Amino acid sequence: MARSMTKQRAALKLILTTRLTSREIQAATGLSKSAVCRYRKAAHFKKLTWATVEPWPVAQIDAVLNKRPGGGKVLPAIDYAKLCDELAAKRMPLMVWYVDYQRQAYPHHRSYSSIAKGLRAFRKTLPTFMHMQHNPGERISVDFSGHVPHYIDLKTGKKVKVVIFVGSCDASSYFFVKAIHAQSIPEFLRAHADMLVFFGGAPAVFVPDNAKCAVVRPGTDLELQRSYEDLAKHYGVTILPARPHHPRDKAVVEASVKIFKNQMLTRLRSFTFYSIDEINERIAVLLEDANNQPMSNGMPSRRQRFETIDQPALRPLPPERYVYADIKPKIRVDGGYHVLVLKHRYSVPHRLTGQYVSARITDDAVELFHEGKQVAHHPRSHATGGLTTDPSHMPESHRAQADRNPDGLKAWAKTAGPHIARFVQLQFEQERSFMGLRPADRVKTLVGKYGAALVDRALADCPDLKTANVTDLQRKLSVMAKEGAKTPARRSSNARGSHSFIN
């Protein structure tokens, strides 16, 4: 209000308790003579006494002494608290709200200017921020700067803008800055790994904003980027994004971004860079200076605060640095117990056929998970349309069929017995090697029926393994099995093989 409330109260007290003239009261209070006369008339008309007026609040005295604007009309009061909430909830400009209000309250409506003035006055009474008490080593906030430097591409001669990643320890305000190529998920996560190496430890909580490289869906139904969750799991950190449109949730890093813009970016623009590495080398020098400067409020530098507050409370980093992994959250296992990952199929245990698994893909490996548990690990293959199968994932029947090839049968035979191995080897030394599949497979069946030891003993009695007849071998095994194979048949010195005959 234009007049001081203290002067109004003092003038009214002199009017009601003394016999001073209006000029004398004017000289004592500094109010105009017309104002003093108006107060005297109002007090006389309303028959006021100082005993009545003394306990009144300032607003009540002002309402009695000063005529309301608008010819004294009493207009409906505005609930400014409710109005603030409505404008914020609907993100509505005041003018849009006023048009509806004017239509509903006509003709007893307030002017737009009076409502705007009252709203401004009400907002000044609201708390604008809260002083946060940050626990040492608990939170690191991250953000991007909207103001960025650039470098010159020597091949094209064009300017290439970079992205500035900033991370701050909330308790000490010690901060990290790095230039990256883009706000992509791999670049974002690599910047996190570099930041933790710079700080020398991991916090309990990351506080990012709602950029797409960090958050898939913000709000109450929050969904984080799977790769970002994978990084947080590696370092044992929880991710708590700031609320949408609430930058003060990460006020410390916002202040760090401002320091970069006001102090570091100006100096960077005085240099010409030809690569992003050159930008980062210069940023490292400027960052050292910024962190070593005493803070403006007379407190120690950010580095000193970090070394005494945050650094002792940070948790040690794991032995291995985080390696970026692409996460595929939901892949259906096909009828052949394989999943398609980046145009290549990888096997999972056959019992998972028809179910869903998630994939974690690095440069050299593909890991598959079912309900949070790893069920398969394969070397990564870049063969488009290829197939990578772990034999242990196959059903018994499929594994047997997969082994029905020369290499598979030879490998099996080596474990069954020396004479079995020799027999199978000879079958595939024919001119048409595929003709050896049937006899080798039949011997494998006989091993399953009679046992490897008995079959190997029977083959040992054959004069020539290359020409041995599997049907005769089966009859012999049947007899040996009935007799209990107590004594192996003695080989006669007169027995002759095909080498004894000359055509």
Short mmCIF file of C-alpha atoms in Angstrom, two decimals:
data_model
loop_
_atom_site.label_atom_id
_atom_site.label_comp_id
_atom_site.label_asym_id
_atom_site.label_seq_id
_atom_site.Cartn_x
_atom_site.Cartn_y
_atom_site.Cartn_z
CA MET A 1 0.00 0.00 0.00
CA ALA A 2 1.12 3.57 -0.64
CA ARG A 3 0.84 4.76 2.93
CA SER A 4 2.77 3.21 5.74
CA MET A 5 0.54 1.22 8.07
CA THR A 6 2.60 2.46 11.00
CA LYS A 7 1.85 6.08 10.08
CA GLN A 8 -1.87 5.33 9.80
CA ARG A 9 -1.95 3.76 13.25
CA ALA A 10 0.07 6.64 14.74
CA ALA A 11 -2.21 9.28 13.17
CA LEU A 12 -5.34 7.50 14.37
CA LYS A 13 -3.93 7.27 17.91
CA LEU A 14 -3.21 11.02 17.97
CA ILE A 15 -6.69 11.80 16.63
CA LEU A 16 -8.42 9.68 19.27
CA THR A 17 -6.23 10.43 22.31
CA THR A 18 -5.07 14.07 21.86
CA ARG A 19 -6.46 17.48 20.91
CA LEU A 20 -3.78 18.13 18.28
CA THR A 21 -4.87 19.84 15.08
CA SER A 22 -4.66 18.18 11.69
CA ARG A 23 -1.61 20.28 10.77
CA GLU A 24 0.18 19.25 13.95
CA ILE A 25 -0.62 15.57 13.32
CA GLN A 26 0.57 16.05 9.72
CA ALA A 27 3.89 17.35 10.98
CA ALA A 28 4.20 14.53 13.53
CA THR A 29 3.40 11.62 11.20
CA GLY A 30 4.47 12.83 7.76
CA LEU A 31 1.04 12.15 6.25
CA SER A 32 -0.75 14.71 4.12
CA LYS A 33 -3.24 17.06 5.78
CA SER A 34 -6.05 15.71 3.58
CA ALA A 35 -5.34 12.16 4.72
CA VAL A 36 -5.36 13.22 8.39
CA CYS A 37 -8.67 15.04 7.87
CA ARG A 38 -10.15 11.98 6.18
CA TYR A 39 -9.07 9.75 9.06
CA ARG A 40 -10.59 12.22 11.56
CA LYS A 41 -13.93 12.21 9.73
CA ALA A 42 -14.00 8.40 9.49
CA ALA A 43 -13.21 8.03 13.19
CA HIS A 44 -15.89 10.56 14.16
CA PHE A 45 -18.49 9.00 11.83
CA LYS A 46 -17.87 5.47 13.12
CA LYS A 47 -17.52 6.66 16.75
CA LEU A 48 -14.18 4.96 17.25
CA THR A 49 -12.16 4.97 20.46
CA TRP A 50 -8.49 4.10 20.87
CA ALA A 51 -9.34 1.29 23.28
CA THR A 52 -11.41 -0.29 20.51
CA VAL A 53 -8.93 0.33 17.71
CA GLU A 54 -5.66 -0.56 19.48
CA PRO A 55 -5.94 -4.40 19.13
CA TRP A 56 -7.03 -4.20 15.49
CA PRO A 57 -4.69 -5.64 12.83
CA VAL A 58 -3.29 -3.34 10.18
CA ALA A 59 -5.63 -4.62 7.46
CA GLN A 60 -8.74 -3.79 9.53
CA ILE A 61 -7.54 -0.25 10.27
CA ASP A 62 -6.81 0.28 6.58
CA ALA A 63 -10.30 -0.97 5.61
CA VAL A 64 -11.93 1.49 8.03
CA LEU A 65 -9.84 4.55 7.14
CA ASN A 66 -9.46 4.18 3.36
CA LYS A 67 -12.25 3.99 0.83
CA ARG A 68 -12.17 0.88 -1.34
CA PRO A 69 -11.43 1.31 -5.07
CA GLY A 70 -14.43 1.10 -7.34
CA GLY A 71 -16.74 3.48 -5.55
CA GLY A 72 -17.04 1.35 -2.44
CA LYS A 73 -18.56 -1.64 -4.21
CA VAL A 74 -18.07 -4.92 -2.37
CA LEU A 75 -16.98 -7.55 -4.88
CA PRO A 76 -16.64 -11.29 -4.26
CA ALA A 77 -13.25 -12.18 -2.81
CA ILE A 78 -10.80 -14.27 -4.82
CA ASP A 79 -9.35 -17.41 -3.25
CA TYR A 80 -5.79 -16.92 -4.49
CA ALA A 81 -4.54 -20.21 -3.01
CA LYS A 82 -7.15 -22.13 -4.98
CA LEU A 83 -6.44 -20.01 -8.07
CA CYS A 84 -2.70 -20.81 -7.87
CA ASP A 85 -3.40 -24.54 -7.65
CA GLU A 86 -5.84 -24.42 -10.58
CA LEU A 87 -3.48 -22.50 -12.83
CA ALA A 88 -0.62 -24.88 -11.99
CA ALA A 89 -2.65 -28.07 -12.41
CA LYS A 90 -4.07 -27.07 -15.80
CA ARG A 91 -1.00 -25.08 -16.90
CA MET A 92 -3.44 -22.32 -17.73
CA PRO A 93 -2.55 -18.65 -18.33
CA LEU A 94 -4.32 -16.21 -16.03
CA MET A 95 -6.04 -14.50 -18.98
CA VAL A 96 -7.72 -17.76 -20.05
CA TRP A 97 -8.95 -18.30 -16.49
CA TYR A 98 -10.15 -14.68 -16.30
CA VAL A 99 -12.35 -15.00 -19.40
CA ASP A 100 -14.27 -17.89 -17.78
CA TYR A 101 -14.40 -16.07 -14.42
CA GLN A 102 -15.74 -12.87 -16.02
CA ARG A 103 -18.50 -14.79 -17.80
CA GLN A 104 -19.59 -16.54 -14.60
CA ALA A 105 -19.32 -13.59 -12.15
CA TYR A 106 -20.73 -10.82 -14.39
CA PRO A 107 -21.60 -8.09 -13.44
CA HIS A 108 -20.00 -8.46 -10.00
CA HIS A 109 -16.53 -9.35 -11.21
CA ARG A 110 -13.14 -7.92 -10.44
CA SER A 111 -10.93 -6.41 -13.13
CA TYR A 112 -8.12 -8.43 -14.64
CA SER A 113 -5.48 -5.99 -13.37
CA SER A 114 -6.72 -6.17 -9.77
CA ILE A 115 -6.72 -9.99 -9.82
CA ALA A 116 -3.24 -10.08 -11.38
CA LYS A 117 -1.99 -7.66 -8.73
CA GLY A 118 -3.54 -9.72 -5.94
CA LEU A 119 -2.08 -12.94 -7.37
CA ARG A 120 1.41 -11.43 -7.53
CA ALA A 121 1.12 -10.28 -3.93
CA PHE A 122 -0.12 -13.73 -2.83
CA ARG A 123 2.71 -15.54 -4.59
CA LYS A 124 5.24 -13.40 -2.75
CA THR A 125 3.94 -14.86 0.51
CA LEU A 126 4.59 -18.44 -0.62
CA PRO A 127 7.88 -20.20 0.22
CA THR A 128 9.87 -20.26 -3.02
CA PHE A 129 12.47 -22.86 -2.10
CA MET A 130 13.54 -25.22 0.66
CA HIS A 131 17.04 -25.47 2.08
CA MET A 132 18.07 -29.09 1.54
CA GLN A 133 20.30 -30.99 3.93
CA HIS A 134 22.32 -33.46 1.83
CA ASN A 135 23.90 -36.48 3.44
CA PRO A 136 27.60 -37.00 2.58
CA GLY A 137 28.18 -39.27 -0.41
CA GLU A 138 24.48 -39.98 -0.85
CA ARG A 139 23.50 -38.26 -4.09
CA ILE A 140 25.08 -37.35 -7.40
CA SER A 141 22.89 -35.27 -9.71
CA VAL A 142 23.47 -35.26 -13.47
CA ASP A 143 22.29 -32.94 -16.23
CA PHE A 144 23.11 -31.55 -19.67
CA SER A 145 24.04 -27.96 -20.48
CA GLY A 146 21.92 -26.17 -23.05
CA HIS A 147 24.90 -24.00 -24.03
CA VAL A 148 27.61 -25.98 -25.79
CA PRO A 149 30.95 -25.47 -27.57
CA HIS A 150 31.92 -26.88 -30.97
CA TYR A 151 34.92 -28.11 -32.92
CA ILE A 152 35.90 -27.91 -36.58
CA ASP A 153 35.79 -31.16 -38.57
CA LEU A 154 39.03 -31.17 -40.57
CA LYS A 155 37.52 -33.39 -43.30
CA THR A 156 34.46 -31.23 -44.01
CA GLY A 157 35.44 -27.89 -42.48
CA LYS A 158 32.06 -27.70 -40.75
CA LYS A 159 31.31 -26.85 -37.13
CA VAL A 160 30.28 -29.84 -35.02
CA LYS A 161 28.44 -29.10 -31.80
CA VAL A 162 29.05 -31.35 -28.81
CA VAL A 163 26.90 -32.15 -25.77
CA ILE A 164 28.06 -31.15 -22.29
CA PHE A 165 27.44 -33.69 -19.50
CA VAL A 166 27.61 -32.37 -15.92
CA GLY A 167 27.53 -34.32 -12.65
CA SER A 168 27.67 -32.93 -9.10
CA CYS A 169 28.07 -34.34 -5.60
CA ASP A 170 25.12 -32.74 -3.82
CA ALA A 171 26.69 -32.40 -0.36
CA SER A 172 29.91 -30.65 -1.45
CA SER A 173 28.89 -29.18 -4.86
CA TYR A 174 32.09 -30.70 -6.35
CA PHE A 175 31.33 -31.26 -10.03
CA PHE A 176 32.46 -33.04 -13.18
CA VAL A 177 32.13 -31.88 -16.79
CA LYS A 178 32.71 -33.79 -20.02
CA ALA A 179 31.94 -33.18 -23.68
CA ILE A 180 30.26 -36.09 -25.47
CA HIS A 181 29.06 -36.53 -29.04
CA ALA A 182 25.31 -36.85 -28.40
CA GLN A 183 22.62 -37.52 -25.80
CA SER A 184 22.59 -41.18 -26.82
CA ILE A 185 22.36 -44.01 -24.31
CA PRO A 186 25.92 -45.37 -24.88
CA GLU A 187 27.47 -41.88 -24.61
CA PHE A 188 25.36 -41.07 -21.53
CA LEU A 189 26.42 -44.24 -19.73
CA ARG A 190 30.09 -43.93 -20.65
CA ALA A 191 30.00 -40.39 -19.23
CA HIS A 192 28.63 -41.83 -15.96
CA ALA A 193 31.48 -44.34 -15.79
CA ASP A 194 34.05 -41.57 -16.41
CA MET A 195 32.36 -39.40 -13.77
CA LEU A 196 32.60 -42.11 -11.09
CA VAL A 197 36.28 -42.62 -11.89
CA PHE A 198 36.75 -38.85 -11.52
CA PHE A 199 35.02 -38.84 -8.11
CA GLY A 200 36.80 -42.03 -7.06
CA GLY A 201 33.68 -43.75 -5.75
CA ALA A 202 29.96 -44.39 -6.18
CA PRO A 203 27.04 -42.71 -4.37
CA ALA A 204 23.85 -44.32 -3.13
CA VAL A 205 21.62 -42.42 -5.58
CA PHE A 206 21.78 -40.96 -9.10
CA VAL A 207 19.40 -38.04 -9.75
CA PRO A 208 19.02 -37.47 -13.52
CA ASP A 209 16.45 -35.38 -15.28
CA ASN A 210 13.88 -36.99 -17.58
CA ALA A 211 15.96 -37.10 -20.77
CA LYS A 212 15.18 -40.02 -23.08
CA CYS A 213 18.61 -41.53 -22.53
CA ALA A 214 17.72 -41.96 -18.84
CA VAL A 215 13.92 -42.29 -18.59
CA VAL A 216 11.55 -44.04 -20.97
CA ARG A 217 8.36 -42.88 -19.25
CA PRO A 218 8.40 -40.26 -16.43
CA GLY A 219 5.81 -39.65 -13.73
CA THR A 220 4.06 -42.03 -11.38
CA ASP A 221 4.28 -44.92 -13.86
CA LEU A 222 8.05 -44.51 -14.07
CA GLU A 223 10.04 -46.61 -16.53
CA LEU A 224 13.83 -46.25 -16.71
CA GLN A 225 16.10 -47.13 -19.60
CA ARG A 226 17.12 -50.77 -19.14
CA SER A 227 20.77 -50.05 -19.93
CA TYR A 228 20.80 -47.26 -17.33
CA GLU A 229 19.40 -49.71 -14.77
CA ASP A 230 22.13 -52.16 -15.80
CA LEU A 231 24.81 -49.54 -15.08
CA ALA A 232 23.21 -48.70 -11.73
CA LYS A 233 23.14 -52.39 -10.82
CA HIS A 234 26.84 -52.74 -11.70
CA TYR A 235 27.78 -49.90 -9.33
CA GLY A 236 25.13 -50.66 -6.69
CA VAL A 237 23.33 -47.33 -7.19
CA THR A 238 19.62 -46.44 -7.08
CA ILE A 239 18.17 -44.12 -9.75
CA LEU A 240 15.67 -41.48 -8.54
CA PRO A 241 14.85 -39.10 -11.43
CA ALA A 242 13.82 -35.54 -10.67
CA ARG A 243 10.13 -34.78 -11.01
CA PRO A 244 9.10 -33.41 -14.42
CA HIS A 245 9.20 -29.57 -14.47
CA HIS A 246 10.90 -29.46 -11.03
CA PRO A 247 14.51 -28.42 -11.75
CA ARG A 248 15.06 -27.59 -8.07
CA ASP A 249 14.96 -31.31 -7.32
CA LYS A 250 18.53 -31.24 -8.66
CA ALA A 251 19.43 -27.67 -7.77
CA VAL A 252 23.11 -28.44 -7.13
CA VAL A 253 23.81 -29.69 -10.64
CA GLU A 254 21.72 -26.84 -12.08
CA ALA A 255 24.10 -24.46 -10.29
CA SER A 256 27.06 -26.40 -11.72
CA VAL A 257 25.62 -26.06 -15.23
CA LYS A 258 25.34 -22.32 -14.62
CA ILE A 259 29.01 -22.19 -13.55
CA PHE A 260 29.97 -23.99 -16.76
CA LYS A 261 27.95 -21.55 -18.86
CA ASN A 262 29.13 -18.36 -17.13
CA GLN A 263 32.77 -19.21 -16.38
CA MET A 264 34.00 -22.10 -18.52
CA LEU A 265 32.11 -21.76 -21.80
CA THR A 266 33.25 -18.16 -22.28
CA ARG A 267 36.87 -19.27 -22.04
CA LEU A 268 36.29 -22.27 -24.32
CA ARG A 269 34.95 -20.00 -27.05
CA SER A 270 38.26 -18.17 -27.22
CA PHE A 271 39.90 -21.36 -28.55
CA THR A 272 39.52 -23.22 -31.85
CA PHE A 273 39.19 -26.97 -31.44
CA TYR A 274 39.53 -29.70 -34.06
CA SER A 275 38.28 -32.70 -32.09
CA ILE A 276 36.18 -33.51 -29.06
CA ASP A 277 39.30 -34.77 -27.27
CA GLU A 278 40.83 -31.30 -27.51
CA ILE A 279 37.68 -29.83 -25.96
CA ASN A 280 37.83 -32.28 -23.07
CA GLU A 281 41.51 -31.55 -22.46
CA ARG A 282 40.72 -27.85 -22.09
CA ILE A 283 37.62 -28.55 -19.98
CA ALA A 284 39.77 -30.56 -17.55
CA VAL A 285 42.00 -27.51 -16.94
CA LEU A 286 39.06 -25.13 -16.47
CA LEU A 287 37.26 -27.65 -14.26
CA GLU A 288 40.26 -27.88 -11.96
CA ASP A 289 40.26 -24.10 -11.56
CA ALA A 290 36.50 -23.93 -10.94
CA ASN A 291 36.56 -26.64 -8.26
CA ASN A 292 39.55 -25.03 -6.52
CA GLN A 293 37.99 -21.55 -6.32
CA PRO A 294 36.63 -20.54 -2.88
CA MET A 295 32.84 -20.46 -2.90
CA SER A 296 31.25 -17.01 -3.01
CA ASN A 297 29.63 -17.29 0.42
CA GLY A 298 33.00 -17.45 2.16
CA MET A 299 33.01 -21.24 2.41
CA PRO A 300 36.01 -23.41 1.41
CA SER A 301 36.44 -24.48 -2.20
CA ARG A 302 34.41 -27.30 -3.70
CA ARG A 303 37.47 -29.53 -3.74
CA GLN A 304 38.13 -28.96 -0.03
CA ARG A 305 34.50 -29.65 0.80
CA PHE A 306 34.55 -32.79 -1.37
CA GLU A 307 37.67 -34.16 0.32
CA THR A 308 36.20 -33.66 3.80
CA ILE A 309 32.49 -34.39 3.18
CA ASP A 310 31.71 -36.55 0.14
CA GLN A 311 34.89 -38.45 -0.65
CA PRO A 312 35.09 -40.42 2.64
CA ALA A 313 31.43 -41.44 2.30
CA LEU A 314 31.51 -42.65 -1.33
CA ARG A 315 31.48 -46.40 -1.81
CA PRO A 316 34.44 -48.04 -3.58
CA LEU A 317 34.06 -48.81 -7.27
CA PRO A 318 33.92 -52.44 -8.47
CA PRO A 319 37.18 -53.89 -9.86
CA GLU A 320 35.88 -53.86 -13.43
CA ARG A 321 34.70 -50.73 -15.18
CA TYR A 322 31.16 -50.84 -16.55
CA VAL A 323 30.95 -52.03 -20.15
CA TYR A 324 27.98 -50.72 -22.09
CA ALA A 325 25.35 -53.35 -22.74
CA ASP A 326 22.26 -53.07 -24.90
CA ILE A 327 19.25 -54.52 -23.08
CA LYS A 328 16.38 -56.20 -24.93
CA PRO A 329 13.70 -56.61 -22.24
CA LYS A 330 11.24 -59.04 -23.82
CA ILE A 331 12.07 -61.62 -26.50
CA ARG A 332 9.90 -64.66 -27.17
CA VAL A 333 11.58 -68.06 -27.38
CA ASP A 334 10.59 -69.74 -30.65
CA GLY A 335 9.60 -73.37 -31.12
CA GLY A 336 13.21 -74.29 -31.79
CA TYR A 337 14.26 -72.93 -28.34
CA HIS A 338 16.18 -70.01 -29.91
CA VAL A 339 15.74 -66.24 -29.66
CA LEU A 340 16.47 -63.70 -32.39
CA VAL A 341 18.94 -61.05 -31.21
CA LEU A 342 20.25 -58.53 -33.74
CA LYS A 343 19.49 -60.82 -36.71
CA HIS A 344 21.22 -63.85 -35.18
CA ARG A 345 19.63 -66.72 -33.25
CA TYR A 346 20.92 -67.93 -29.88
CA SER A 347 19.73 -71.00 -27.97
CA VAL A 348 18.19 -71.18 -24.50
CA PRO A 349 17.23 -74.31 -22.50
CA HIS A 350 14.44 -76.10 -24.41
CA ARG A 351 12.13 -75.98 -21.35
CA LEU A 352 11.73 -72.21 -22.00
CA THR A 353 10.09 -72.72 -25.40
CA GLY A 354 7.23 -70.24 -25.83
CA GLN A 355 8.27 -68.11 -22.85
CA TYR A 356 9.94 -64.69 -22.74
CA VAL A 357 13.55 -63.87 -21.90
CA SER A 358 15.61 -60.67 -21.76
CA ALA A 359 18.96 -60.19 -23.47
CA ARG A 360 22.05 -58.28 -22.36
CA ILE A 361 24.29 -57.60 -25.35
CA THR A 362 27.89 -56.42 -25.11
CA ASP A 363 30.55 -56.17 -27.82
CA ASP A 364 31.69 -59.77 -27.29
CA ALA A 365 28.87 -61.64 -25.51
CA VAL A 366 25.12 -62.23 -25.40
CA GLU A 367 23.60 -63.08 -22.02
CA LEU A 368 20.01 -64.31 -21.76
CA PHE A 369 17.89 -64.05 -18.60
CA HIS A 370 14.60 -65.57 -17.51
CA GLU A 371 12.86 -64.04 -14.49
CA GLY A 372 16.11 -62.29 -13.51
CA LYS A 373 18.24 -65.46 -13.64
CA GLN A 374 20.86 -66.07 -16.32
CA VAL A 375 19.92 -69.09 -18.44
CA ALA A 376 22.39 -68.78 -21.34
CA HIS A 377 25.70 -67.15 -22.22
CA HIS A 378 27.01 -67.12 -25.81
CA PRO A 379 29.91 -65.45 -27.60
CA ARG A 380 28.41 -62.71 -29.74
CA SER A 381 28.21 -63.52 -33.44
CA HIS A 382 27.82 -60.90 -36.17
CA ALA A 383 26.75 -63.48 -38.78
CA THR A 384 23.40 -62.29 -40.12
CA GLY A 385 20.90 -65.14 -40.17
CA GLY A 386 23.29 -67.44 -38.29
CA LEU A 387 22.58 -69.90 -35.49
CA THR A 388 24.46 -70.38 -32.23
CA THR A 389 23.39 -73.45 -30.25
CA ASP A 390 24.60 -74.85 -26.95
CA PRO A 391 24.13 -78.68 -27.10
CA SER A 392 23.15 -78.71 -23.42
CA HIS A 393 20.05 -76.67 -24.33
CA MET A 394 18.74 -79.38 -26.69
CA PRO A 395 16.34 -82.22 -25.85
CA GLU A 396 17.93 -85.69 -25.85
CA SER A 397 16.33 -86.61 -29.17
CA HIS A 398 17.55 -83.42 -30.83
CA ARG A 399 21.02 -83.85 -29.42
CA ALA A 400 21.18 -87.40 -30.79
CA GLN A 401 20.05 -86.20 -34.19
CA ALA A 402 22.58 -83.36 -34.13
CA ASP A 403 25.35 -85.85 -33.37
CA ARG A 404 24.35 -88.06 -36.35
CA ASN A 405 27.12 -86.80 -38.61
CA PRO A 406 30.69 -87.97 -39.24
CA ASP A 407 32.29 -85.57 -36.77
CA GLY A 408 29.68 -86.21 -34.09
CA LEU A 409 29.87 -89.98 -34.41
CA LYS A 410 33.68 -89.96 -34.42
CA ALA A 411 33.74 -87.85 -31.28
CA TRP A 412 31.27 -90.19 -29.59
CA ALA A 413 33.17 -93.31 -30.65
CA LYS A 414 36.41 -92.09 -29.06
CA THR A 415 34.67 -92.10 -25.69
CA ALA A 416 33.05 -95.52 -26.22
CA GLY A 417 36.10 -97.74 -26.78
CA PRO A 418 39.20 -98.21 -28.99
CA HIS A 419 37.70 -100.88 -31.28
CA ILE A 420 34.45 -98.95 -31.63
CA ALA A 421 36.45 -95.83 -32.48
CA ARG A 422 38.46 -97.77 -35.10
CA PHE A 423 35.31 -99.27 -36.61
CA VAL A 424 33.58 -95.87 -36.94
CA GLN A 425 36.73 -94.28 -38.35
CA LEU A 426 37.00 -96.94 -41.06
CA GLN A 427 33.34 -96.47 -42.08
CA PHE A 428 34.01 -92.86 -43.05
CA GLU A 429 37.20 -93.59 -44.96
CA GLN A 430 35.19 -94.97 -47.86
CA GLU A 431 35.03 -93.16 -51.17
CA ARG A 432 31.49 -92.09 -50.35
CA SER A 433 31.87 -91.26 -46.69
CA PHE A 434 28.17 -90.63 -46.09
CA MET A 435 27.61 -94.38 -46.61
CA GLY A 436 29.29 -94.90 -43.23
CA LEU A 437 26.53 -93.06 -41.36
CA ARG A 438 24.18 -96.03 -41.17
CA PRO A 439 26.61 -98.68 -39.80
CA ALA A 440 28.17 -96.19 -37.38
CA ASP A 441 24.74 -95.14 -36.15
CA ARG A 442 23.66 -98.80 -35.75
CA VAL A 443 26.77 -99.53 -33.65
CA LYS A 444 25.85 -96.55 -31.47
CA THR A 445 22.39 -98.07 -31.01
CA LEU A 446 23.94 -101.42 -30.04
CA VAL A 447 26.11 -99.66 -27.46
CA GLY A 448 22.97 -98.20 -25.98
CA LYS A 449 21.42 -101.67 -25.79
CA TYR A 450 24.35 -103.91 -24.77
CA GLY A 451 26.86 -101.48 -23.29
CA ALA A 452 30.10 -100.11 -24.71
CA ALA A 453 32.33 -102.74 -23.08
CA LEU A 454 30.50 -105.70 -24.65
CA VAL A 455 30.31 -104.11 -28.10
CA ASP A 456 33.98 -103.16 -27.99
CA ARG A 457 34.88 -106.76 -27.01
CA ALA A 458 32.78 -108.16 -29.84
CA LEU A 459 34.43 -105.85 -32.37
CA ALA A 460 37.83 -106.88 -31.08
CA ASP A 461 37.08 -110.45 -32.28
CA CYS A 462 36.24 -109.30 -35.82
CA PRO A 463 38.97 -110.26 -38.32
CA ASP A 464 38.58 -107.00 -40.29
CA LEU A 465 36.74 -104.03 -38.82
CA LYS A 466 36.45 -102.35 -42.22
CA THR A 467 34.32 -105.16 -43.63
CA ALA A 468 32.59 -106.16 -40.40
CA ASN A 469 28.87 -106.75 -40.84
CA VAL A 470 26.70 -104.97 -38.26
CA THR A 471 23.93 -107.57 -38.56
CA ASP A 472 26.41 -110.36 -37.74
CA LEU A 473 27.71 -108.21 -34.90
CA GLN A 474 24.18 -107.87 -33.53
CA ARG A 475 23.65 -111.67 -33.59
CA LYS A 476 26.97 -112.18 -31.85
CA LEU A 477 26.10 -109.62 -29.16
CA SER A 478 22.77 -111.35 -28.59
CA VAL A 479 24.54 -114.69 -27.99
CA MET A 480 27.18 -113.07 -25.79
CA ALA A 481 24.53 -111.35 -23.75
CA LYS A 482 22.64 -114.63 -23.20
CA GLU A 483 25.79 -116.44 -22.18
CA GLY A 484 26.69 -113.58 -19.90
CA ALA A 485 29.81 -112.98 -21.95
CA LYS A 486 31.80 -114.97 -19.41
CA THR A 487 34.67 -115.86 -21.72
CA PRO A 488 35.45 -113.95 -24.87
CA ALA A 489 35.68 -116.14 -27.98
CA ARG A 490 39.23 -117.27 -28.79
CA ARG A 491 40.41 -116.12 -32.16
CA SER A 492 41.62 -119.04 -34.32
CA SER A 493 45.02 -118.82 -35.97
CA ASN A 494 43.35 -120.21 -39.11
CA ALA A 495 40.92 -117.37 -39.37
CA ARG A 496 41.49 -115.48 -42.57
CA GLY A 497 40.33 -112.11 -43.70
CA SER A 498 39.85 -110.57 -47.13
CA HIS A 499 43.56 -109.82 -47.35
CA SER A 500 44.23 -113.56 -47.62
CA PHE A 501 42.45 -113.79 -50.95
CA ILE A 502 43.86 -112.60 -54.26
CA ASN A 503 41.50 -111.84 -57.07
#
